[in-house]
Short mmCIF file of C-alpha atoms and ligand atoms in Angstrom, two decimals:
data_model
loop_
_atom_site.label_atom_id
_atom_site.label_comp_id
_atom_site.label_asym_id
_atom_site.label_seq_id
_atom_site.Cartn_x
_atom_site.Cartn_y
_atom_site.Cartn_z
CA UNK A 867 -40.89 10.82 41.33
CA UNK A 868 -40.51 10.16 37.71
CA UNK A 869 -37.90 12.24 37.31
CA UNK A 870 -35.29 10.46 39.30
CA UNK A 871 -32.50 9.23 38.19
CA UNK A 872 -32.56 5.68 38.50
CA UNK A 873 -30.63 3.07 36.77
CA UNK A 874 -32.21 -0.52 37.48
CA UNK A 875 -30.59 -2.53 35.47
CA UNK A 876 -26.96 -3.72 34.77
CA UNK A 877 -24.23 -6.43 34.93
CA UNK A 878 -20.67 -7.08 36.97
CA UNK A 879 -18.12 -9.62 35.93
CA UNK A 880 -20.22 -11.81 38.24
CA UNK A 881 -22.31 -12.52 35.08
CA UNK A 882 -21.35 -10.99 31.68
CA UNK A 883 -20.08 -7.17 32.49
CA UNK A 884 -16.77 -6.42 32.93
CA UNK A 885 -16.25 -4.12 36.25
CA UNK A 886 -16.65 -4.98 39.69
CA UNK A 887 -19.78 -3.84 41.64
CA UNK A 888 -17.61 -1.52 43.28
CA UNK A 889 -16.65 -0.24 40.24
CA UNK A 890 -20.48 0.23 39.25
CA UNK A 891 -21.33 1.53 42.13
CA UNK A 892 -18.53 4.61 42.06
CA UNK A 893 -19.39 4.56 38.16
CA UNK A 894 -23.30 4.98 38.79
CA UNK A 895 -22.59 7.67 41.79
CA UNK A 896 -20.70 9.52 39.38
CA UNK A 897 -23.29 9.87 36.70
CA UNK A 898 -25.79 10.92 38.68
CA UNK A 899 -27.78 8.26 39.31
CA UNK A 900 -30.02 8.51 42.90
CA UNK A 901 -30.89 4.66 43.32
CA UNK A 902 -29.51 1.96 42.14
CA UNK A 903 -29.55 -1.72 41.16
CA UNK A 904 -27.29 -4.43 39.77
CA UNK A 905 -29.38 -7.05 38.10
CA UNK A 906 -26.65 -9.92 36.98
CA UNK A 907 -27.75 -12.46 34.46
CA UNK A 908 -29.40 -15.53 36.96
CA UNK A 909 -27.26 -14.78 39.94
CA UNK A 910 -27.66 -12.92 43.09
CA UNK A 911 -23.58 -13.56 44.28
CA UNK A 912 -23.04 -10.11 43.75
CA UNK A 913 -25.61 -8.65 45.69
CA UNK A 914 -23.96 -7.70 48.72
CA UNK A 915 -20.73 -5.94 47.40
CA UNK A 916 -23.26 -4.09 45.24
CA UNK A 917 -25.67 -3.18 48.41
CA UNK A 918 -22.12 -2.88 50.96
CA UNK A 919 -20.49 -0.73 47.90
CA UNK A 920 -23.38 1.93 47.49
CA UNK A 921 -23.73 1.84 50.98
CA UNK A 922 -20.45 3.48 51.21
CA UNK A 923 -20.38 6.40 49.05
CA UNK A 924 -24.27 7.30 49.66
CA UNK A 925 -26.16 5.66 46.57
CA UNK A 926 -29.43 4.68 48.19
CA UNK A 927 -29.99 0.45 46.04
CA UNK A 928 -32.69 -1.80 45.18
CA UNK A 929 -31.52 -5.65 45.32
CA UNK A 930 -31.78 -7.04 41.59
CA UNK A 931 -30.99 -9.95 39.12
CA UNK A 932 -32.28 -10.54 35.64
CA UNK A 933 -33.69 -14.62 35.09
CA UNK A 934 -33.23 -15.75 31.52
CA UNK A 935 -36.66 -17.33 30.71
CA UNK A 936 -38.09 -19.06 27.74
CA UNK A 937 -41.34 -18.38 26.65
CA UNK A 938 -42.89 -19.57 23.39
CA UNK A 939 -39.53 -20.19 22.11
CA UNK A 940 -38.14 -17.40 22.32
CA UNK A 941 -35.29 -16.22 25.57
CA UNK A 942 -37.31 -13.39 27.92
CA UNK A 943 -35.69 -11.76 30.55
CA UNK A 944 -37.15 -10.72 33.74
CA UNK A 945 -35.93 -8.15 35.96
CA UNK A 946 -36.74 -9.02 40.00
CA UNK A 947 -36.20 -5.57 42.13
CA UNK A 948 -36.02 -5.44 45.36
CA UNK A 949 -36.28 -9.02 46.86
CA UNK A 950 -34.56 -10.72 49.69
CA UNK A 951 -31.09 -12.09 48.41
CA UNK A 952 -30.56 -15.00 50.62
CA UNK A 953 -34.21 -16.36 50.11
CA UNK A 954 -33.66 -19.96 49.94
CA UNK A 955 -35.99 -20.37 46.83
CA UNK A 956 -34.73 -17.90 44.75
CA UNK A 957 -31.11 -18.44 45.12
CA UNK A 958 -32.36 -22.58 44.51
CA UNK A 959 -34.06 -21.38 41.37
CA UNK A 960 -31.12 -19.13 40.41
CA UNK A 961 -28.54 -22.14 40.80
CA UNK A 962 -30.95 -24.57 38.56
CA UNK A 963 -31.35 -21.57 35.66
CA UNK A 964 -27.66 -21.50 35.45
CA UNK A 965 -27.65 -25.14 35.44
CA UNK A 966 -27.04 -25.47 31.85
CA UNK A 967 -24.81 -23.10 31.17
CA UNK A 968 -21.47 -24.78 31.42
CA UNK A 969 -22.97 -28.02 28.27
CA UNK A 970 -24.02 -25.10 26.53
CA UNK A 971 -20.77 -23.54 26.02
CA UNK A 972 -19.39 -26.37 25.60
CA UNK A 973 -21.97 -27.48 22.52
CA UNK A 974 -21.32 -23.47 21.41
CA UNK A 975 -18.03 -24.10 20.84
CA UNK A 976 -18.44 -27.56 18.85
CA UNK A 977 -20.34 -25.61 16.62
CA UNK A 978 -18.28 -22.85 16.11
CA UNK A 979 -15.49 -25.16 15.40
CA UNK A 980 -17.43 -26.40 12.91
CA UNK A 981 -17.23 -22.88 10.65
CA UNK A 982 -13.09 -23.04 11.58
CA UNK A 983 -13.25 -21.33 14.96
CA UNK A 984 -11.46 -23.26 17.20
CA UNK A 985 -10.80 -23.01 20.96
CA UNK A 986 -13.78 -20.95 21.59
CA UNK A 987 -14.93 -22.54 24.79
CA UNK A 988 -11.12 -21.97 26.28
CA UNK A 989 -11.17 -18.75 24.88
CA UNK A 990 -14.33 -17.41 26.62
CA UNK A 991 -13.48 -18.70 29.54
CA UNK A 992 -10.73 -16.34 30.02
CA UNK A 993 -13.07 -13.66 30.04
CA UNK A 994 -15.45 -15.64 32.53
CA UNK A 995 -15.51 -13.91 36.35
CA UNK A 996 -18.05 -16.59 37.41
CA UNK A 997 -17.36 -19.78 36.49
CA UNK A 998 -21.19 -20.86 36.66
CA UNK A 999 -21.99 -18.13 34.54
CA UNK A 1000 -20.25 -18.59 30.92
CA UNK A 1001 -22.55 -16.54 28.44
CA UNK A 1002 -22.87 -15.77 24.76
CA UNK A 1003 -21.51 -12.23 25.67
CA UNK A 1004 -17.67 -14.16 26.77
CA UNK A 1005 -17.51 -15.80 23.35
CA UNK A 1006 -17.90 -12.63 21.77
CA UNK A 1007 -15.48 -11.25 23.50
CA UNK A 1008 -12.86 -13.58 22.54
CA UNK A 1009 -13.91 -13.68 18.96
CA UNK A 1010 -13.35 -9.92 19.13
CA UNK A 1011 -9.91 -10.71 20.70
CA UNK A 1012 -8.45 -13.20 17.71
CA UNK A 1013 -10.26 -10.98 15.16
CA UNK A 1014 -13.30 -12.57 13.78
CA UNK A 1015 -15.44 -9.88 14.06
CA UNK A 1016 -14.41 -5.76 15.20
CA UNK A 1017 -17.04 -5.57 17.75
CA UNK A 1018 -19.17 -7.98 20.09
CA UNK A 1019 -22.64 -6.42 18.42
CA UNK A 1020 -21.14 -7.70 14.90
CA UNK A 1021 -20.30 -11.45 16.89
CA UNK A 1022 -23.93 -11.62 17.73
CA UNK A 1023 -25.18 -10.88 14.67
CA UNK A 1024 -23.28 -13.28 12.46
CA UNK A 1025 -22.34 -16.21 15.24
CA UNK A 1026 -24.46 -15.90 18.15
CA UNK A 1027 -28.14 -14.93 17.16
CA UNK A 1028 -30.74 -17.31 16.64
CA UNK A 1029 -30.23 -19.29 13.42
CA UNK A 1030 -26.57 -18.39 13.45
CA UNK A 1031 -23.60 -21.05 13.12
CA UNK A 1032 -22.77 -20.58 17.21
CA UNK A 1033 -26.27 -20.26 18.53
CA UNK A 1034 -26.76 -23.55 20.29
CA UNK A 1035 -30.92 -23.65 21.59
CA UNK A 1036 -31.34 -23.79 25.77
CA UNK A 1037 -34.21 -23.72 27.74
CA UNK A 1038 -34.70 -21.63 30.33
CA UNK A 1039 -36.86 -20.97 33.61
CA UNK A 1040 -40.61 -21.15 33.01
CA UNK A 1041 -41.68 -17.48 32.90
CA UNK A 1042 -44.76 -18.31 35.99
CA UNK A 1043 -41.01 -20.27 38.01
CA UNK A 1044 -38.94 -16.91 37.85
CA UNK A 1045 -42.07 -14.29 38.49
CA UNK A 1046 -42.94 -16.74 41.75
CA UNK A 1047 -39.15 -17.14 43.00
CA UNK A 1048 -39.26 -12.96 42.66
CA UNK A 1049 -42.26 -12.15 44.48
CA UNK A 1050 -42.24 -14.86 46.82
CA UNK A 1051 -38.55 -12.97 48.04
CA UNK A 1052 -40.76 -10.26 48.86
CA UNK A 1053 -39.59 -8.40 44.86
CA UNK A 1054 -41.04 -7.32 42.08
CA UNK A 1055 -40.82 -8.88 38.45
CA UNK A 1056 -40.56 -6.26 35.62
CA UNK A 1057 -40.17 -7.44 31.95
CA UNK A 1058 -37.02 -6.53 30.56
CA UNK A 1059 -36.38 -4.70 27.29
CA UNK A 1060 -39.52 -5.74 25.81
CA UNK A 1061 -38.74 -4.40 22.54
CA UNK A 1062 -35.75 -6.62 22.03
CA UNK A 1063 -38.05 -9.93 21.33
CA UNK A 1064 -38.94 -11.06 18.25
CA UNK A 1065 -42.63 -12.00 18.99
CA UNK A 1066 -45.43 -11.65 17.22
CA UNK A 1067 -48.31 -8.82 18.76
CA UNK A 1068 -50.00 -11.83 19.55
CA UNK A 1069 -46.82 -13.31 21.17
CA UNK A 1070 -46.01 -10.07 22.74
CA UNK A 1071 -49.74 -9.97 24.31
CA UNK A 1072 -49.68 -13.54 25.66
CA UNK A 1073 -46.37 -13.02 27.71
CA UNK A 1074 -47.89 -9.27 28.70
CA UNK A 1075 -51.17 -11.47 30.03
CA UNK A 1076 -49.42 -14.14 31.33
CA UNK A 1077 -46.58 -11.94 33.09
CA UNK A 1078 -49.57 -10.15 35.41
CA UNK A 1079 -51.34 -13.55 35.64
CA UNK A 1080 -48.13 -14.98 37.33
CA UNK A 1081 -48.32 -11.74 39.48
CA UNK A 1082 -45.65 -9.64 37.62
CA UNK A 1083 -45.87 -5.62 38.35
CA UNK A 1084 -43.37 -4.05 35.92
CA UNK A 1085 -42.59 -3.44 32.62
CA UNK A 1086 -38.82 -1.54 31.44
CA UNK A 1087 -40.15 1.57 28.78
CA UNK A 1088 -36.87 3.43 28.87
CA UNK A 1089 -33.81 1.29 28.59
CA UNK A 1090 -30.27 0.77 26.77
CA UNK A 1091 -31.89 -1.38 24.37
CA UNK A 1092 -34.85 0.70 23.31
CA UNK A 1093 -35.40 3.10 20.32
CA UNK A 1094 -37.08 6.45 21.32
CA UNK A 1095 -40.10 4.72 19.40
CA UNK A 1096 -40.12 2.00 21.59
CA UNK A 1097 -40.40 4.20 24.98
CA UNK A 1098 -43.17 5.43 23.26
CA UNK A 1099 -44.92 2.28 22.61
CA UNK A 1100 -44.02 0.42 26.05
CA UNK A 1101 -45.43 3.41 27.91
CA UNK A 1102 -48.53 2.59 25.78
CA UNK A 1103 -48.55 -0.67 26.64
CA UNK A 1104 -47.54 -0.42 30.78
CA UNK A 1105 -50.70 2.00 30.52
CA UNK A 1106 -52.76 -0.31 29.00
CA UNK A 1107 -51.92 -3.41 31.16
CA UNK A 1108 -51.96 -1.39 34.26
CA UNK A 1109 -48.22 -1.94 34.72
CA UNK A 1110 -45.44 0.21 36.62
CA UNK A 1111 -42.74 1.08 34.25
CA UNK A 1112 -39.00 0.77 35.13
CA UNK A 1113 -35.57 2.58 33.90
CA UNK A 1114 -32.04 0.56 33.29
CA UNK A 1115 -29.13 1.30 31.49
CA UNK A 1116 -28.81 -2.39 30.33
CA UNK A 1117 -24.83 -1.24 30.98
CA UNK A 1118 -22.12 -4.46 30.91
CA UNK A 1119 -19.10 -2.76 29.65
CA UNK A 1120 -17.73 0.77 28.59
CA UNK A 1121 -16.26 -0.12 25.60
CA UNK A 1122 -18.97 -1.98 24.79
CA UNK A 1123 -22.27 -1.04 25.87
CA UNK A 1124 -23.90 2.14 23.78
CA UNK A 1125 -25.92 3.35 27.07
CA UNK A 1126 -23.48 4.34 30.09
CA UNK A 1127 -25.14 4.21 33.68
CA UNK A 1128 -27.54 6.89 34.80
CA UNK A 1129 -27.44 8.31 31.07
CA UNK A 1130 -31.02 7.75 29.79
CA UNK A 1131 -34.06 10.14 29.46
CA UNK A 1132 -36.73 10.06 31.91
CA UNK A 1133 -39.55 8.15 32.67
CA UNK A 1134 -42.64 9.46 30.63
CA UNK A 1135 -44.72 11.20 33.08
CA UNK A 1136 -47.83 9.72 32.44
CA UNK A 1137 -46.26 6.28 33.93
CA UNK A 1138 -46.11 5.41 37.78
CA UNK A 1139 -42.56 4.10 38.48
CA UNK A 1140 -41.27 1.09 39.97
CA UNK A 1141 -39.54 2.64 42.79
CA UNK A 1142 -42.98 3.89 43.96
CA UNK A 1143 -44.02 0.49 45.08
CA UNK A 1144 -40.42 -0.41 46.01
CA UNK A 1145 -40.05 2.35 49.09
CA UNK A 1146 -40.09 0.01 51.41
CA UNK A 1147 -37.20 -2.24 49.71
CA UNK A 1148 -34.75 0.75 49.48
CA UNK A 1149 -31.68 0.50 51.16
CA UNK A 1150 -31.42 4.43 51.99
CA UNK A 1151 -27.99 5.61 51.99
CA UNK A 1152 -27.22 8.71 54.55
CA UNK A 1153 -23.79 10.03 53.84
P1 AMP B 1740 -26.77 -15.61 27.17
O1 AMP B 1740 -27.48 -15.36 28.48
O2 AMP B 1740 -25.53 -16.44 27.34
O3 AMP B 1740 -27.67 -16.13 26.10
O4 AMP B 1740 -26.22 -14.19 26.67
C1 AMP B 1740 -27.11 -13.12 26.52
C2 AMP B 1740 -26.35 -11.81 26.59
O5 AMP B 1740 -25.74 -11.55 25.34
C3 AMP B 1740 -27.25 -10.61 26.80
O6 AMP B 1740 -27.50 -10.42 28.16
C4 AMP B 1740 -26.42 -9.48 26.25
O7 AMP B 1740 -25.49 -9.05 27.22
C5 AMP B 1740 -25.65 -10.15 25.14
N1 AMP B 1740 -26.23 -9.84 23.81
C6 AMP B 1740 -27.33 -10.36 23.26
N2 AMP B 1740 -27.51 -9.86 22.01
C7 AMP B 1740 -26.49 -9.00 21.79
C8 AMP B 1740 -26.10 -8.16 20.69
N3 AMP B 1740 -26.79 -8.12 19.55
N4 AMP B 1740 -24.98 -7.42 20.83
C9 AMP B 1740 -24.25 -7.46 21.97
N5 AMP B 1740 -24.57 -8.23 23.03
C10 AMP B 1740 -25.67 -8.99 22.93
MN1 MN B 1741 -25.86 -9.54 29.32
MN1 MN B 1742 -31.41 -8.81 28.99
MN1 MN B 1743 -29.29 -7.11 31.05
#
């Protein structure tokens, strides 16, 4: 069971990637990968093309999304597997987490003005698929495309990060909000890319314990954004807090993202996987 190949998290152009879920789907089916799940950033509009597209060419899929969340300060995500798409409460809780977005990018692009960038909001939005869904990941597109920077990992880390002259501060969904809207679809929550935050162990403890409190299940140990070290120590941890431990690419883009879909080692075998609890959420492919 550990050994399968499967890819639970990564993004269409309905939030910040670039290809279609079609695309992903034929792209993931290609690579190897035996279940699948697109997990766009606060959105669930992409679900059935994903679902319809795997469907098709015989990729058995796992609904997903991934809610931004902010928790002691700091932006979580949260991975929700396997859930009902049209649950009225969700998709309501969805539509209020994007809420924001649109000022935001807005207030971005003041800012960036500010350091002699203009036209950044105009800019990213070419890049946009979804208009409700402008993110930090458009901008850096676009100041890729005039030249500021060679790559979208060098945008982030001198304009978009924390502290940075484009980072503009947004609250998110309450971390117990996003867990509930999951489960209560009939899903299960899973902490994305733990080691990407910058807590504190302390920090990093509290959202652990409050995560489970709030009836969260999962934890991702092997993903894009982890360093071998870091499977190591969120396998520790998923042990240690009793949690089921999930696999995703993180992929958004081929030129951009490091991790292509299905291309990841696998799950520790200590660990008990997601998709072990998720059976009955499976949308089996038979061709
Ligand atoms: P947002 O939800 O608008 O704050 O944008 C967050 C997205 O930015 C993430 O989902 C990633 O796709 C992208 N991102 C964050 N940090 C980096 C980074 N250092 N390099 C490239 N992309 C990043
Ligand atoms: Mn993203
Ligand atoms: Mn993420
Ligand atoms: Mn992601």
């Amino acid at each position: 069971m550990n050994l399968l190949n499967a890819d639970l998290h990564c993004h269409s152009v309905v939030s910040d990637g670039t290809l279609q879920p079609e695309e992903l789907a034929l792209r993931a089916k290609t690579n190897g990968v035996a279940l699948w799940s697109l997990t766009d950033h606060d959105e669930v509009g992409g679900q059935q093309r994903a679902r319809d597209a795997a469907g098709a060419i015989g990729l058995d899929y796992l609904s997903g999304c991934e809610i931004s969340v902010s928790f002691a300060g700091i932006t979580v995500h949260i991975v929700g597997l396997g859930f009902d798409a049209d649950d009225a409460t969700l998709r309501d809780g969805l539509a209020a987490t994007r809420g924001g977005r649109g000022e935001r990018a807005l207030e971005m692009s003041g800012e960036l003005a500010k350091v002699g960038i203009k036209g950044a909001f105009d800019g990213a939005l070419k890049y946009v698929g979804n208009p409700e869904l402008i993110s930090r990941t458009h901008f850096a597109r676009y100041l890729v495309e005039i030249g500021t920077c060679s790559d979208t990992n060098e945008v982030f880390r001198h304009y978009l990060a924390e502290g940075k002259p484009g980072f503009v501060p947004h609250r998110w969904a309450a971390l117990g909000n996003a867990v509930r809207w999951i489960t209560g679809a009939g899903g299960l929550a899973v902490i994305a890319h733990p080691g990407r935050y910058k807590f504190t162990p302390t920090e990093e403890y509290a959202l652990f314990t409050e995560f489970i409190a709030h009836g969260g299940r999962g934890v991702e140990v092997v993903t894009g954004s982890h360093t071998a070290a870091e499977y190591q120590k969120y396998a520790d941890m998923a042990l240690e807090f009793g949690l089921l431990a999930s696999r995703g690419s993180d992929f958004h883009s081929p030129g951009e993202s490091r991790t292509d879909l299905g291309a990841l080692p696998d799950l520790p075998g200590k660990l008990t996987p997601v998709w072990s609890a998720l059976q009955h959420r499976v949308q089996r492919a038979s061709a």
